[in-house]
Coordinates of C-alpha atoms in Angstrom, one line a residue:
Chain A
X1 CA 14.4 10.4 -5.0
X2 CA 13.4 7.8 -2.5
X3 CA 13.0 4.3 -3.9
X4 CA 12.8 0.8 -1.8
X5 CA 14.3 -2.5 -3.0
X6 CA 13.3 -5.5 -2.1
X7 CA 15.7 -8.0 -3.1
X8 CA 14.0 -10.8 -2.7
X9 CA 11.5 -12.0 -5.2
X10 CA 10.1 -14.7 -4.0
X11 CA 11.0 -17.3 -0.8
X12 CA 9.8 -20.4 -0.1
X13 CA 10.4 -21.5 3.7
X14 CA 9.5 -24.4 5.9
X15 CA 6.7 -24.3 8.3
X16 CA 8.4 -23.8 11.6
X17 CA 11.7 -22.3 10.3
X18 CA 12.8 -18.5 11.0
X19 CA 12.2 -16.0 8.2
X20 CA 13.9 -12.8 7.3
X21 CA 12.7 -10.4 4.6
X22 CA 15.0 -7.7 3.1
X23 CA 14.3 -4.3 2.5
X24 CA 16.8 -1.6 1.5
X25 CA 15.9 2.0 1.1
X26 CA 17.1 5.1 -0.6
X27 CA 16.6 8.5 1.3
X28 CA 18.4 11.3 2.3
X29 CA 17.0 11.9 5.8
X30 CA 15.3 9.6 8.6
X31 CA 12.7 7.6 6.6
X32 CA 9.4 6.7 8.1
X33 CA 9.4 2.7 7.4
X34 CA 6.6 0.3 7.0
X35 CA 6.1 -3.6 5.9
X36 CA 3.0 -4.9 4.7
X37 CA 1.3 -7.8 3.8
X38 CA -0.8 -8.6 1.4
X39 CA -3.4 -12.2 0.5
X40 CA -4.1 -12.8 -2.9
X41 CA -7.1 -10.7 -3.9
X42 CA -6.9 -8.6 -0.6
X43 CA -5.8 -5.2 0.4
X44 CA -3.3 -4.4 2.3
X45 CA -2.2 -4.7 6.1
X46 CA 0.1 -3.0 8.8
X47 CA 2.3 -5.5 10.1
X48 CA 4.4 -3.0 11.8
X49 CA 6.0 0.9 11.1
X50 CA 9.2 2.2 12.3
X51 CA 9.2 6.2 12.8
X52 CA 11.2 7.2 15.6
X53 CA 13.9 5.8 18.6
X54 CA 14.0 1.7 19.3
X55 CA 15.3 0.6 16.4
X56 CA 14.0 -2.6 16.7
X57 CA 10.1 -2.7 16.2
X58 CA 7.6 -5.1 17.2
X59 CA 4.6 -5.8 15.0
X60 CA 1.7 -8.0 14.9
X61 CA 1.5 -11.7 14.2
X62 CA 5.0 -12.3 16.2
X63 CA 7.1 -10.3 13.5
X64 CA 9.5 -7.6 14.2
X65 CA 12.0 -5.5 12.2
X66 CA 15.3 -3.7 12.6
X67 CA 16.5 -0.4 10.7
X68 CA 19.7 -0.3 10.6
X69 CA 20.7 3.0 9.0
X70 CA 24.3 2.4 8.4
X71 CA 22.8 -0.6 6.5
X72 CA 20.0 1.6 4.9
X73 CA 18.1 -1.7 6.1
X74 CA 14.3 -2.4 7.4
X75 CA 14.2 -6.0 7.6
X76 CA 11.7 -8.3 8.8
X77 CA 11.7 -10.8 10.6
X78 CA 9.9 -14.0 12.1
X79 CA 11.0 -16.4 14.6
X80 CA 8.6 -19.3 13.6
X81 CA 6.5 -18.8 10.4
X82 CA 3.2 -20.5 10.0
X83 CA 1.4 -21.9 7.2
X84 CA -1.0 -18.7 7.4
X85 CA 2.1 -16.4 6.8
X86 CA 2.3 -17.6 3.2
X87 CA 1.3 -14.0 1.2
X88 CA 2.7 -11.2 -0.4
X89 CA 4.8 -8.5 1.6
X90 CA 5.8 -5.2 0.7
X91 CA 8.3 -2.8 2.4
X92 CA 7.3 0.7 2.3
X93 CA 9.0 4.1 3.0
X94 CA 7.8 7.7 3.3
X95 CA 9.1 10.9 4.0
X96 CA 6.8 12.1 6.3
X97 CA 4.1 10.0 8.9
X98 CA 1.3 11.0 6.4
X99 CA 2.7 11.2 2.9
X100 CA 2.4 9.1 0.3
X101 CA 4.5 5.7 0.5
X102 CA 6.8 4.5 -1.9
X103 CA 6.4 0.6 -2.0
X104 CA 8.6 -2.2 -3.0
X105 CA 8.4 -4.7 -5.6
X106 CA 7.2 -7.4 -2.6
X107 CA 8.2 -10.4 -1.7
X108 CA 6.3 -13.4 -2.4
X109 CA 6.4 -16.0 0.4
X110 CA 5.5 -19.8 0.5
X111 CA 5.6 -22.2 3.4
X112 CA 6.2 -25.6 3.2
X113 CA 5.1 -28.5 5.3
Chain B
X1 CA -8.5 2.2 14.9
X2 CA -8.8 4.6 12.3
X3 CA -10.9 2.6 9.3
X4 CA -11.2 3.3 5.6
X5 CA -13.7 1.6 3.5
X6 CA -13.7 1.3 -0.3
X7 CA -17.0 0.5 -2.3
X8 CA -17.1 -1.9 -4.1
X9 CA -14.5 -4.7 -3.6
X10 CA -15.0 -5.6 -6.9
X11 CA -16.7 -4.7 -10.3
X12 CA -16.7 -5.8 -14.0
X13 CA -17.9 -3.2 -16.4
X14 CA -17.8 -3.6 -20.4
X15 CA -15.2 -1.8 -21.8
X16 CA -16.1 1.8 -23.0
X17 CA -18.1 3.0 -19.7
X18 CA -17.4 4.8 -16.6
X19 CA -16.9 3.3 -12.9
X20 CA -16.8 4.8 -9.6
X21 CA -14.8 4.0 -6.4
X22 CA -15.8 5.3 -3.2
X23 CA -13.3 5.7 -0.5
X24 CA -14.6 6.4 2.9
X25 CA -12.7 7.5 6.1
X26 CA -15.4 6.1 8.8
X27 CA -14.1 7.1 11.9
X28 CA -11.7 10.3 11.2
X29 CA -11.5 13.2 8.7
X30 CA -9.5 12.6 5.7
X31 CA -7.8 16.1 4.6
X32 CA -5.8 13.4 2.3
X33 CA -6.4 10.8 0.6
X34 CA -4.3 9.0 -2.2
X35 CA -4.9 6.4 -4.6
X36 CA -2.8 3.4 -5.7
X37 CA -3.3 1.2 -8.4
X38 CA -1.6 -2.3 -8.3
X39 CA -1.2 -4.6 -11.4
X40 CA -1.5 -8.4 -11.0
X41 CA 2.0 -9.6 -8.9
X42 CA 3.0 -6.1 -9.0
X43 CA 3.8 -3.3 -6.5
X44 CA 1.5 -0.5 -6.0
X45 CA 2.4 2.8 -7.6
X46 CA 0.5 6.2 -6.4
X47 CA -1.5 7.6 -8.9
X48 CA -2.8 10.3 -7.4
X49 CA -3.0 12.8 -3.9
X50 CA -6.4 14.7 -3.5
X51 CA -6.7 16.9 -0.8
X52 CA -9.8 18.0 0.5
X53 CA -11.3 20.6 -1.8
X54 CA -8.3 21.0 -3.6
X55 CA -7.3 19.4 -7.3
X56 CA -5.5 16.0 -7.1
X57 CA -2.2 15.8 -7.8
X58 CA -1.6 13.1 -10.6
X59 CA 1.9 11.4 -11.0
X60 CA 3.5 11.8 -13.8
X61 CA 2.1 9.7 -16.8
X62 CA -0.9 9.0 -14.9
X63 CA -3.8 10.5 -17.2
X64 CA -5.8 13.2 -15.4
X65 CA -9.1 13.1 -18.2
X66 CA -9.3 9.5 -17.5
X67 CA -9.4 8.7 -13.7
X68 CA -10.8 11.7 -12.2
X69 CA -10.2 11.6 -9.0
X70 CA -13.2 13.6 -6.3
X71 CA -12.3 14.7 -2.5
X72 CA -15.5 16.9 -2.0
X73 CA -15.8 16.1 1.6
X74 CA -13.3 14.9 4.8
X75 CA -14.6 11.6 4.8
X76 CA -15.4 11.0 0.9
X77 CA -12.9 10.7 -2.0
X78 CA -13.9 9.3 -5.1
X79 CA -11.9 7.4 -8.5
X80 CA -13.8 7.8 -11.1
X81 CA -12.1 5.6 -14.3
X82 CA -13.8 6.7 -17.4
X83 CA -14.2 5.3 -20.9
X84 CA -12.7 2.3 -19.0
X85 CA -10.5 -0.2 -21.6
X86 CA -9.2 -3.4 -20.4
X87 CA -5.7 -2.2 -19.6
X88 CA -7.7 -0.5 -17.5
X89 CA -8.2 -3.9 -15.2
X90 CA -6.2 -3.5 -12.1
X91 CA -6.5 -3.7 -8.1
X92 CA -7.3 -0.1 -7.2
X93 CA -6.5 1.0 -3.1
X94 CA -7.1 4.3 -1.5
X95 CA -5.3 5.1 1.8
X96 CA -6.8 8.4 4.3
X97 CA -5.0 10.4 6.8
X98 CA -6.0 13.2 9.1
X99 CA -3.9 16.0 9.5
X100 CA 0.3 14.9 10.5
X101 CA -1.2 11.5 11.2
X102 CA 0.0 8.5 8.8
X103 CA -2.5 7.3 6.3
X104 CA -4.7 4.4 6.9
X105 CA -5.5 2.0 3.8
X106 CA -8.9 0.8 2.3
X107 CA -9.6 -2.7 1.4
X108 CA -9.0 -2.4 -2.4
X109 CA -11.3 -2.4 -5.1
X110 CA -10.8 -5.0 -7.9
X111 CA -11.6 -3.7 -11.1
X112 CA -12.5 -6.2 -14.4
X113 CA -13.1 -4.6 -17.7
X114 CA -14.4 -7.1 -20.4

């Protein structure tokens, strides 16, 4: 069965520091990859997905992530994080492009001044 | 892009009635939709897959009498949450996809039963 950890519970980096979420998957086969974020009270959205050939994908809001399948890895990263990155962000996996995702526990991230 | 509205963001109902949640593909037609339901600071677990014109497909220990779950058109699905408790209260979210395509998410509903 596929299942996602996300080790991280929560992380609490300074404004203007590098960030790097962890994601670790189970599947047999090529997953189709996807982190999320989340704002208290708000649904959910795409920060970038990871389907197919460069493994290093670029996503909105300046992060990117890497699968690494030797690593059974997906993690995301951020060169510079703002104050506004502070939220909730799940890793996701899927079997197929349109199936239903399997999501992480989420990492909770705060930004400090 | 491809957008998926939910209706309504939010609703408080008294425990023992019914509530609806819409889940509208605007822009594409759904042949699947699914429905999450996330607890406070928790992940979102599926509840259900509802293809169009077809029975849902409820995961296991989700009860099938209590949120009946509606995909009578491409761009419609509905969660209906009936004889609702207040274990019932949780953040429900649909997500829509067209045929092979990946599935788009709505905005979340947040449901309050006092």
């Amino acid at each position: 069965a596929q299942s996602v950890t996300q080790p991280d519970i929560h992380i609490t980096v300074s404004e203007g520091a590098s960030l790097e979420l962890r994601c670790n998957y189970s599947y047999g086969a090529t997953p189709y990859l996807f982190w999320y974020v989340q704002s208290p009270g708000q649904g959910l959205q795409l920060l970038l997905k990871y389907f197919s050939g460069d493994t290093l994908v670029q996503g909105i809001k300046g992060f990117e992530a890497e699968f690494k399948r030797s690593q059974s890895s997906f993690n995301l990263r951020k060169p510079s994080v703002h104050w506004s990155d502070a939220a909730e962000y799940f890793c996701a996996v899927a079997n197929q492009a349109g199936t239903a995702l399997i999501f992480g526990k989420g990492t909770t991230l705060s930004v400090s001044s | 892009g491809a957008v998926v509205s939910q209706h309504p963001s939010w609703v408080i109902c008294k425990s023992g009635t019914s509530v609806k949640i819409e889940c509208r593909s605007l822009d594409f037609q759904a042949t699947t939709m699914f429905w999450y339901r996330q607890f406070p600071k928790q992940s979102l677990m599926l509840m259900a897959t509802s293809n169009e014109g077809s029975k849902a497909t409820y995961e296991q220990g989700v009860e099938k009498d209590k949120f009946l779950i509606n995909h009578a058109s491409l761009t419609l699905s509905t969660l209906t949450v009936t004889s609702a408790h207040p274990e019932d209260s949780s953040f429900y979210i649909c997500s829509a996809r067209e045929q092979n395509t990946e599935a788009f998410f709505g905005q979340g509903t947040r449901l309050t039963v006092v």
